[in-house]
Coordinates of C-alpha atoms in Angstrom, one line a residue:
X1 CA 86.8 90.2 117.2
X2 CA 86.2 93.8 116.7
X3 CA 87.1 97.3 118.5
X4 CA 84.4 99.7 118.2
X5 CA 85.0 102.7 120.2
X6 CA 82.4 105.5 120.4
X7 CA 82.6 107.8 123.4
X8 CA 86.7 109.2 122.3
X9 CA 86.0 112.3 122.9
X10 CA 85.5 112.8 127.0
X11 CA 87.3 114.8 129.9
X12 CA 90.7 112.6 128.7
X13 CA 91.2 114.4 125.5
X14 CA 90.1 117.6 127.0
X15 CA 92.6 117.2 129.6
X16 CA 95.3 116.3 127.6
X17 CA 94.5 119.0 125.4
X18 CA 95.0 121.9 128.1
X19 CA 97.9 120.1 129.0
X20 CA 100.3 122.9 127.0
X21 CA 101.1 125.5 129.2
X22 CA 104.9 126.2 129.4
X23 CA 104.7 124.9 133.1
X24 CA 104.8 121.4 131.8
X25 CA 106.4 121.1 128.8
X26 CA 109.2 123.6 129.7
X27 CA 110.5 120.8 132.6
X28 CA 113.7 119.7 132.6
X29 CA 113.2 116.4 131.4
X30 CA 114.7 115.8 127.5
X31 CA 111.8 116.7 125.1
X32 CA 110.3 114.1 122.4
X33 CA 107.8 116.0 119.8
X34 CA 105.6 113.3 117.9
X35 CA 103.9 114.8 114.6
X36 CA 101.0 112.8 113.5
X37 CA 98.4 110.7 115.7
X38 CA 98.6 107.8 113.1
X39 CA 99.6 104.2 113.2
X40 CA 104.0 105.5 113.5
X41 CA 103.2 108.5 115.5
X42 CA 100.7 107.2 118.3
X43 CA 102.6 104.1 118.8
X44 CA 106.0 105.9 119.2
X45 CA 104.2 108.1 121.3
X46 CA 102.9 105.5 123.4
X47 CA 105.8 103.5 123.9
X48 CA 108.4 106.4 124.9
X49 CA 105.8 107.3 127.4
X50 CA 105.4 103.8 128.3
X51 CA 108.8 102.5 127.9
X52 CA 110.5 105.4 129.8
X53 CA 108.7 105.4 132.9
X54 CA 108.2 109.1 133.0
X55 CA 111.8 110.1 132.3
X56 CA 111.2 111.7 129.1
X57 CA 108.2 114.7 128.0
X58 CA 106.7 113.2 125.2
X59 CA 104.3 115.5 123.5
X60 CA 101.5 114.3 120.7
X61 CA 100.7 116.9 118.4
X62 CA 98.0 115.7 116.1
X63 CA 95.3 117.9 114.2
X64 CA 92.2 115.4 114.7
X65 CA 90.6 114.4 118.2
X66 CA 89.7 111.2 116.7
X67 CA 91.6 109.3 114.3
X68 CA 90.1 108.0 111.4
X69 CA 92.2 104.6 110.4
X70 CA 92.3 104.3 106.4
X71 CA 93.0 100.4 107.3
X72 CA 90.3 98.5 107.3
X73 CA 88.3 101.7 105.7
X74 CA 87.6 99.5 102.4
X75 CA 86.0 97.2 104.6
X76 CA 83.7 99.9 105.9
X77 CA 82.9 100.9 102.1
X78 CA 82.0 97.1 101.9
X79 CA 79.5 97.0 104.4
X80 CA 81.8 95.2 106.7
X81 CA 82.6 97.6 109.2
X82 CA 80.7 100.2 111.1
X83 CA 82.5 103.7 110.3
X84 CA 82.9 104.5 114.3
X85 CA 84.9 101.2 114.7
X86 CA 87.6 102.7 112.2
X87 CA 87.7 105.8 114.8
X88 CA 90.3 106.0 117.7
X89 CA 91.0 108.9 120.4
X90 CA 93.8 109.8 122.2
X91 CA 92.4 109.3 125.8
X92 CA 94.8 106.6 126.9
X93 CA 97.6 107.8 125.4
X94 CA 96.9 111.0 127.3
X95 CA 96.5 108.9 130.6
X96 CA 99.5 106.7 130.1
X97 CA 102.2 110.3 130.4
X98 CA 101.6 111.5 126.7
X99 CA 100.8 115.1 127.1
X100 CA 98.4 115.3 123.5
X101 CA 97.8 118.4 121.3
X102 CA 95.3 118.9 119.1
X103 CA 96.4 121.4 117.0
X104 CA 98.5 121.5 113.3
X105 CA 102.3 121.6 113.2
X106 CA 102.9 124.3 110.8
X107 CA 106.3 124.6 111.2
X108 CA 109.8 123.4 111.9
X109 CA 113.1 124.8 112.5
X110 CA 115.7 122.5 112.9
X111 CA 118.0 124.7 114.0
X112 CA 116.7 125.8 116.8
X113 CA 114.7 122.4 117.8
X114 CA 111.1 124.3 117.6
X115 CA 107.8 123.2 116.1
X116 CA 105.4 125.5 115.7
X117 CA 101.8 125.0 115.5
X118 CA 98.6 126.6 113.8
X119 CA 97.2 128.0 117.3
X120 CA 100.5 129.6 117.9
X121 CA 102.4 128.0 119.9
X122 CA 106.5 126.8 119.8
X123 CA 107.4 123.5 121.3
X124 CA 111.4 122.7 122.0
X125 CA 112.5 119.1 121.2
X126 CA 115.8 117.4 121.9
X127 CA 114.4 114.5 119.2
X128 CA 111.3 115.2 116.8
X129 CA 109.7 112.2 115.1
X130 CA 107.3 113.0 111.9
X131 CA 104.6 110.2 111.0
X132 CA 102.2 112.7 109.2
X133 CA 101.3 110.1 106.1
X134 CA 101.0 110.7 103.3
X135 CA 99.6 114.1 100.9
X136 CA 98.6 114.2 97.1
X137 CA 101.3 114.3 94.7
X138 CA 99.7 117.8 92.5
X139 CA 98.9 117.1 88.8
X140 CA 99.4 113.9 88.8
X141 CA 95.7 113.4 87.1
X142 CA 95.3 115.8 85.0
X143 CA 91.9 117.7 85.7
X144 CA 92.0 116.7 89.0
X145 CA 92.8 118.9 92.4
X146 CA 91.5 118.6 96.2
X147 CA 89.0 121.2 95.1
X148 CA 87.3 118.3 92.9
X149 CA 87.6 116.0 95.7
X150 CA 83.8 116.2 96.4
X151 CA 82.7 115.1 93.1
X152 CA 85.7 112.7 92.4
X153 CA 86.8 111.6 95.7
X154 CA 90.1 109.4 96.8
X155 CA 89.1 108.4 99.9
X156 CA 92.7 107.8 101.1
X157 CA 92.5 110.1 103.8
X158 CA 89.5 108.3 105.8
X159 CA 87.0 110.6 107.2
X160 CA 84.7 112.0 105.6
X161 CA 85.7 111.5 102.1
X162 CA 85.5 107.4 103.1
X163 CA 81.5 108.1 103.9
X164 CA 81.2 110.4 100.8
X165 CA 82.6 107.3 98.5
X166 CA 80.5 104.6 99.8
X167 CA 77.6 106.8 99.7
X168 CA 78.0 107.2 95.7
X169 CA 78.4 103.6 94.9
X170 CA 75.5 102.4 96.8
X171 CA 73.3 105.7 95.3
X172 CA 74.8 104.6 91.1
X173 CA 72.2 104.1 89.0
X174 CA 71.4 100.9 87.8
X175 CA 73.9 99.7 85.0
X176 CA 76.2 102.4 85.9
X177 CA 80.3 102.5 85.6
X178 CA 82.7 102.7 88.3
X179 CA 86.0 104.1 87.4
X180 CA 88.8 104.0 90.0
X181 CA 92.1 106.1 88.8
X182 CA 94.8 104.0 90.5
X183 CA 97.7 105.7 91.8
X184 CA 101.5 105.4 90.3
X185 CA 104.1 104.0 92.5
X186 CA 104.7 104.4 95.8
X187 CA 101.8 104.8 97.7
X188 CA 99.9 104.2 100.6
X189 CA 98.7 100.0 100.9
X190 CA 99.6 98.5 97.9
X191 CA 96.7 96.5 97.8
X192 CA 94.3 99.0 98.7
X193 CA 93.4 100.1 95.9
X194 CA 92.2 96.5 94.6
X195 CA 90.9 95.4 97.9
X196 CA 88.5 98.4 97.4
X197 CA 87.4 97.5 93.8
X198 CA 86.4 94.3 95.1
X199 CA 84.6 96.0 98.1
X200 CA 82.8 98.2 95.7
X201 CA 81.8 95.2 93.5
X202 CA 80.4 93.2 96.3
X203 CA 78.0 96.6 97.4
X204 CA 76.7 96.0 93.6
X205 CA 76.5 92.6 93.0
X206 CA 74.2 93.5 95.5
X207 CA 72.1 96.4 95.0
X208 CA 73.1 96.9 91.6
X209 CA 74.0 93.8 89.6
X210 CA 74.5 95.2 86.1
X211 CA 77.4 97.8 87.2
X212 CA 80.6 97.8 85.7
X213 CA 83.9 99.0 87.7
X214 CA 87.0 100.1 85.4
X215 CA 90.3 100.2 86.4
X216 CA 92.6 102.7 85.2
X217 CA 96.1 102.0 86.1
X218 CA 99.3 103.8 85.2
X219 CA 101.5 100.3 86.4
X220 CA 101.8 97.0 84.4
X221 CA 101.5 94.9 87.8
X222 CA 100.3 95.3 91.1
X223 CA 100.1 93.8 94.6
X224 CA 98.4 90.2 95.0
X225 CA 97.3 90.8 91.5
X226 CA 96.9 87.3 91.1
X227 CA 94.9 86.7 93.8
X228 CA 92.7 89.8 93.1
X229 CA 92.0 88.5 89.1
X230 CA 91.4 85.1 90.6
X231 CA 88.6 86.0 93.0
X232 CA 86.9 88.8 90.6
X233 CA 86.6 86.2 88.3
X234 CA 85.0 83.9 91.2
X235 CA 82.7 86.4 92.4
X236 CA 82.2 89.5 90.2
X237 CA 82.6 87.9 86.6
X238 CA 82.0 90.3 83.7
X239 CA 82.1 93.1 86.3
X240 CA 86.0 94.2 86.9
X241 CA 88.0 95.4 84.0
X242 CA 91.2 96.4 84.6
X243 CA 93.0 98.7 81.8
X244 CA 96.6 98.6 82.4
X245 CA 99.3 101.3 80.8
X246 CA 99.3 99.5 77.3
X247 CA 95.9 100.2 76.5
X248 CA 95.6 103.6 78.1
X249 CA 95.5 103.1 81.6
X250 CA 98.4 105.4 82.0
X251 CA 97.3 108.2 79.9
X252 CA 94.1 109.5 82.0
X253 CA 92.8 112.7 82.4
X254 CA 89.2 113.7 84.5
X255 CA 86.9 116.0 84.3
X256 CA 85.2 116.5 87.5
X257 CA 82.4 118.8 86.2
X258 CA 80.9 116.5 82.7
X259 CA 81.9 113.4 85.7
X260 CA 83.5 112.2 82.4
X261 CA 87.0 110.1 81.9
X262 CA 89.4 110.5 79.2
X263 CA 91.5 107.9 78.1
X264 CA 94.2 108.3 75.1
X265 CA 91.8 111.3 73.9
X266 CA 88.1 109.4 74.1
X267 CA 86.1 110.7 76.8
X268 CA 83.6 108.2 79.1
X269 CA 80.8 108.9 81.0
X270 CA 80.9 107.7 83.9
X271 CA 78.9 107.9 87.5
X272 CA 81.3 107.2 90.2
X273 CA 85.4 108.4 90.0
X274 CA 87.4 107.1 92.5
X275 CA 90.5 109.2 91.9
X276 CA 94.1 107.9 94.1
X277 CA 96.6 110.5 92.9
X278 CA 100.5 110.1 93.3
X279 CA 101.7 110.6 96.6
X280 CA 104.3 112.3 98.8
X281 CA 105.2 112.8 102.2
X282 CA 102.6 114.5 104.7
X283 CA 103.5 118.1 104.2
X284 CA 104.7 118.8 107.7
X285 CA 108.0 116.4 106.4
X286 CA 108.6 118.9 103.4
X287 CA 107.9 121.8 105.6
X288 CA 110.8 120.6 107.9
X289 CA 113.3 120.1 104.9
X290 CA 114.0 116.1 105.2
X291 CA 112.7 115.2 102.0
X292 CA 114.1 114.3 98.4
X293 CA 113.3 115.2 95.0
X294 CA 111.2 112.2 94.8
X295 CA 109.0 113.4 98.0
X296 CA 109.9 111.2 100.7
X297 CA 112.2 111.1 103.7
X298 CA 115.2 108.9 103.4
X299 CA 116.3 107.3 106.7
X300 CA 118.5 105.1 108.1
X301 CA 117.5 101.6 108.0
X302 CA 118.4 100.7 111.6
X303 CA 116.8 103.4 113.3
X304 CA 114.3 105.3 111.2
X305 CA 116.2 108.8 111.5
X306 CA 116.3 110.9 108.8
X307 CA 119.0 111.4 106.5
X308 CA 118.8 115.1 106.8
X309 CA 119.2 115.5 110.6
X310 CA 119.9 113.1 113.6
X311 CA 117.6 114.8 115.4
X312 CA 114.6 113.8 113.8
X313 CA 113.1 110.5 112.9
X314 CA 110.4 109.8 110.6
X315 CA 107.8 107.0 109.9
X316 CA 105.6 105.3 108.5
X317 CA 104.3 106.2 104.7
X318 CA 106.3 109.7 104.8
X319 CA 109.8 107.4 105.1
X320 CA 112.0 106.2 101.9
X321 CA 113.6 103.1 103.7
X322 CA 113.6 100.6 101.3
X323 CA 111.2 97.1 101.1
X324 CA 108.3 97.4 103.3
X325 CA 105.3 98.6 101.8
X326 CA 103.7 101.7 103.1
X327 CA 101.0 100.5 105.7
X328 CA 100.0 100.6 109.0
X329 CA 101.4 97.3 110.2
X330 CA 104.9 98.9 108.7
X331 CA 104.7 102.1 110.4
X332 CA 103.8 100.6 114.2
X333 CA 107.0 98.5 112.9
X334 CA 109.1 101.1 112.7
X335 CA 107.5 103.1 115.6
X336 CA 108.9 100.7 118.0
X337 CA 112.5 100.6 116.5
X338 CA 112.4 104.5 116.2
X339 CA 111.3 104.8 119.9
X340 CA 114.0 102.6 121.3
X341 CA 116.7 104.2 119.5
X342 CA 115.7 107.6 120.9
X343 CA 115.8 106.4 124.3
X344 CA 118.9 104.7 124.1
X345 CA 119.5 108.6 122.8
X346 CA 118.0 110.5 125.5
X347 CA 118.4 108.0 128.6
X348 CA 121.2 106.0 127.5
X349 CA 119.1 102.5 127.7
X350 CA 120.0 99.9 125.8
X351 CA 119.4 99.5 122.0
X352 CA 118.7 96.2 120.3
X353 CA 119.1 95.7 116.6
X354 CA 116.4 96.6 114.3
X355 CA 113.9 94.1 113.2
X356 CA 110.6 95.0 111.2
X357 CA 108.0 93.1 110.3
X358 CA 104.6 94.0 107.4
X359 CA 101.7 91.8 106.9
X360 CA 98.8 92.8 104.6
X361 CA 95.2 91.5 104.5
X362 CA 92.7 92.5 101.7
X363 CA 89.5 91.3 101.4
X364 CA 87.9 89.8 98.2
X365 CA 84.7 88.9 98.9
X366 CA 82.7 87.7 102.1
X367 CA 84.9 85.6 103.8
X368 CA 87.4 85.3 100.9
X369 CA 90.4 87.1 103.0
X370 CA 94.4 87.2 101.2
X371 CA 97.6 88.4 102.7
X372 CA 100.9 88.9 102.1
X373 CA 103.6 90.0 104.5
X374 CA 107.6 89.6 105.4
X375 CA 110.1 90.3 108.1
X376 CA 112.9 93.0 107.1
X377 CA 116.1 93.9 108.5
X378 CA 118.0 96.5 107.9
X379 CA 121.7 96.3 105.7
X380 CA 124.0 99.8 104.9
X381 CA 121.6 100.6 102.2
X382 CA 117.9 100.1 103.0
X383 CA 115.5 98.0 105.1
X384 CA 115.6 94.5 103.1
X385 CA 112.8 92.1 102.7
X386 CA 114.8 88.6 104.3
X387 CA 111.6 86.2 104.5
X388 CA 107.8 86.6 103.0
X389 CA 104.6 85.1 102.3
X390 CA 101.5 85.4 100.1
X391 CA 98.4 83.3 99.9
X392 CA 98.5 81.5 96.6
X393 CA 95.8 81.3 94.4
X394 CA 93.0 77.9 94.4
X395 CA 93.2 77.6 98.6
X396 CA 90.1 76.6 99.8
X397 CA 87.3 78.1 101.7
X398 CA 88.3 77.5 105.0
X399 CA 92.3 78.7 104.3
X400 CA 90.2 81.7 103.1
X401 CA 87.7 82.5 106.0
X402 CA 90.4 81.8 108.4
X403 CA 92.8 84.2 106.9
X404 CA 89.5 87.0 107.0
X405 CA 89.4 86.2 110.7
X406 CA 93.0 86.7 111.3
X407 CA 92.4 89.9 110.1
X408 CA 89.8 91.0 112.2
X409 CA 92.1 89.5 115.3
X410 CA 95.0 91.9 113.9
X411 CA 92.7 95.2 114.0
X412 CA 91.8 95.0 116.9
X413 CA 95.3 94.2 118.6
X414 CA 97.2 96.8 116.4
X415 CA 94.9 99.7 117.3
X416 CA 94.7 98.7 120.6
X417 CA 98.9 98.6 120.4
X418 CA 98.8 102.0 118.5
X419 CA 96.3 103.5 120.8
X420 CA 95.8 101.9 124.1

């Protein structure tokens, strides 16, 4: 089961996208501003509209007509996906009361309840919810910036840089090295980064059997790292080596131009550098003054609204709220809570207590699917983990193909969820 969506952009984004005049956002009606088109922002969106039957003026504001998810982008890399299925437009969302802007929210003043965007316009708000993901933490890989991005990309924005990845590996020469500079935690999909190596080793056990793949990774452990050693070993053996802290995997530096790496002072040649660099909130979330030190946005664990101010939620990978990972599954999670609490704001409805809920599928090799996932709730201090799961390692084929399928099933329902 697969949604593949082609033809996004059509009279209903166009339509929505006129949609701004001051005649129809300036209506009496309390104002919801959604930053970020993603998995948090498109579902919150979406279910105001939805949910509110027209009572409230939810407006979208999201730079990209189509949306590009970074879920389920590994599998694209893999040859498992087509690159339009991973691509989503706004047109329902438009058609179910969303009134969408494509445009860039430069700035917010909390003050006075404005956003303004990049084309020059100010938008009121009674509640303002920011799901803008995630941006690149600067310096955190020495001798790497965005501007190297083209010869070392990180592909953990998916777009274009997801086509420019999977276009190296599948060019390497024979016998050439992989390197993939893992990030530091927290980051977007905790598995991600491992799912992807064993994308990128199944393209060359292919086409190029005699690759290697290094792994340079600043953390002693990572997620389903058991399962990921267990099925590299099955299916890529000799190929994946994985070079934790202790023997350098901490102390990386690049160098975009030579395309060499540098670890504990030796330098590598290498032809392909996946660089993931730390990570912080989505800029718009700093811009708007409800992050920490660290780079995120603390909220409250049983509503998803920012520490900072109680007029403005945020989701998704931008939040600090405790145990759930930083996917999509948990930001359409939160979306829902986040929405319901601002109508019981706005409209007075009625509020139920928070539940959350995460699962994570990686692939390992064709039809070799994992997962792990829980169900959260939130306490005074953060959202807590209260039941989980994980595949365990030795299940057999079928456990395995099944749980692949189950992921499929889940793409398709959560984008359709997310975006109509």
């Amino acid at each position: 089961m697969r949604l593949t969506r082609r033809n996004f952009i059509g009279t209903g984004i166009a339509t929505a996208a006129l949609l701004h005049a001051p005649a129809v956002i300036g209506q009496s009606k309390p104002k919801v501003v959604v930053i970020g088109g993603g998995a948090g922002g498109a579902t919150a969106a979406r279910y105001l509209a939805k949910d509110s039957a027209g009572a409230l003026d939810v407006v979208l504001v999201e730079a990209n007509p189509l949306y590009t998810t970074c879920f389920f982008s590994n599998l694209y890399i893999g040859g498992f996906q087509e690159f339009e299925s991973l691509q989503h437009g706004y047109d329902k969302i438009a058609a179910g009361g969303v009134t969408v802007i494509n445009d860039l929210a430069t700035a917010v003043d909390r003050t006075a309840k404005t956003v303004t965007l990049a084309g020059g316009q100010t938008l009121n708000y009674d509640r303002l919810i920011l799901s803008p993901g995630i941006d690149f933490k600067e310096g955190s890989v020495p001798g790497w910036s965005l501007d190297a991005a083209e010869k070392m990309p990180h592909a953990y924005k998916a777009g274009p840089q997801t086509q420019l990845l999977k276009k190296m590996v599948e060019e390497m020469p024979q016998g050439g090295v992989f390197a993939m500079i893992a990030p530091p935690n927290p980051y977007r999909c905790p598995p991600g980064p491992y799912e992807r190596v064993s994308m990128v080793a199944h393209v060359l056990k292919q086409k190029n059997p005699t690759a290697k793949i290094l792994v340079l990774d600043p953390k002693d452990k990572y997620s389903k790292q058991a399962l990921f050693e267990e099925g590299w070993l099955k299916h890529y053996d000799g190929m994946v080596e994985w070079i934790g802290p202790e023997f350098g995997g901490g102390a990386v530096e690049v160098r975009p131009d030579t395309m060499e790496v540098v670890v504990e002072g030796t330098a590598q040649k290498v032809d392909v550098c996946n660089v993931i660099p730390g990570q912080v909130a989505g800029k718009i979330a700093q811009i708007a003054g409800v992050t920490d030190d660290k780079g995120w946005a603390p909220v409250h664990p049983d509503s998803m609204k920012a520490k900072a101010d109680a007029n403005v939620y945020v989701l998704g990978d931008s939040s600090a709220q405790g145990d759930m990972p930083k996917s999509a599954f948990s930001a359409n999670s939160q979306a829902k809570v986040a929405a319901m609490s601002v109508r019981g704001e706005l409209l007075a409805s009625k509020v139920f207590p928070a539940k959350y809920s995460n699962t994570c599928w990686s692939l390992i090799a064709p039809d070799d699917g994992v997962k792990v996932g829980a169900s959260y709730q939130p306490t005074p201090e953060k959202i807590a983990s209260v039941e989980s799961f994980i595949s365990q390692t030795g299940e057999d084929a079928a456990l395995r193909k099944a749980t692949y399928e189950e992921s499929l099933g889940w793409y398709a329902g959560i984008t359709s969820d997310i975006f109509g």
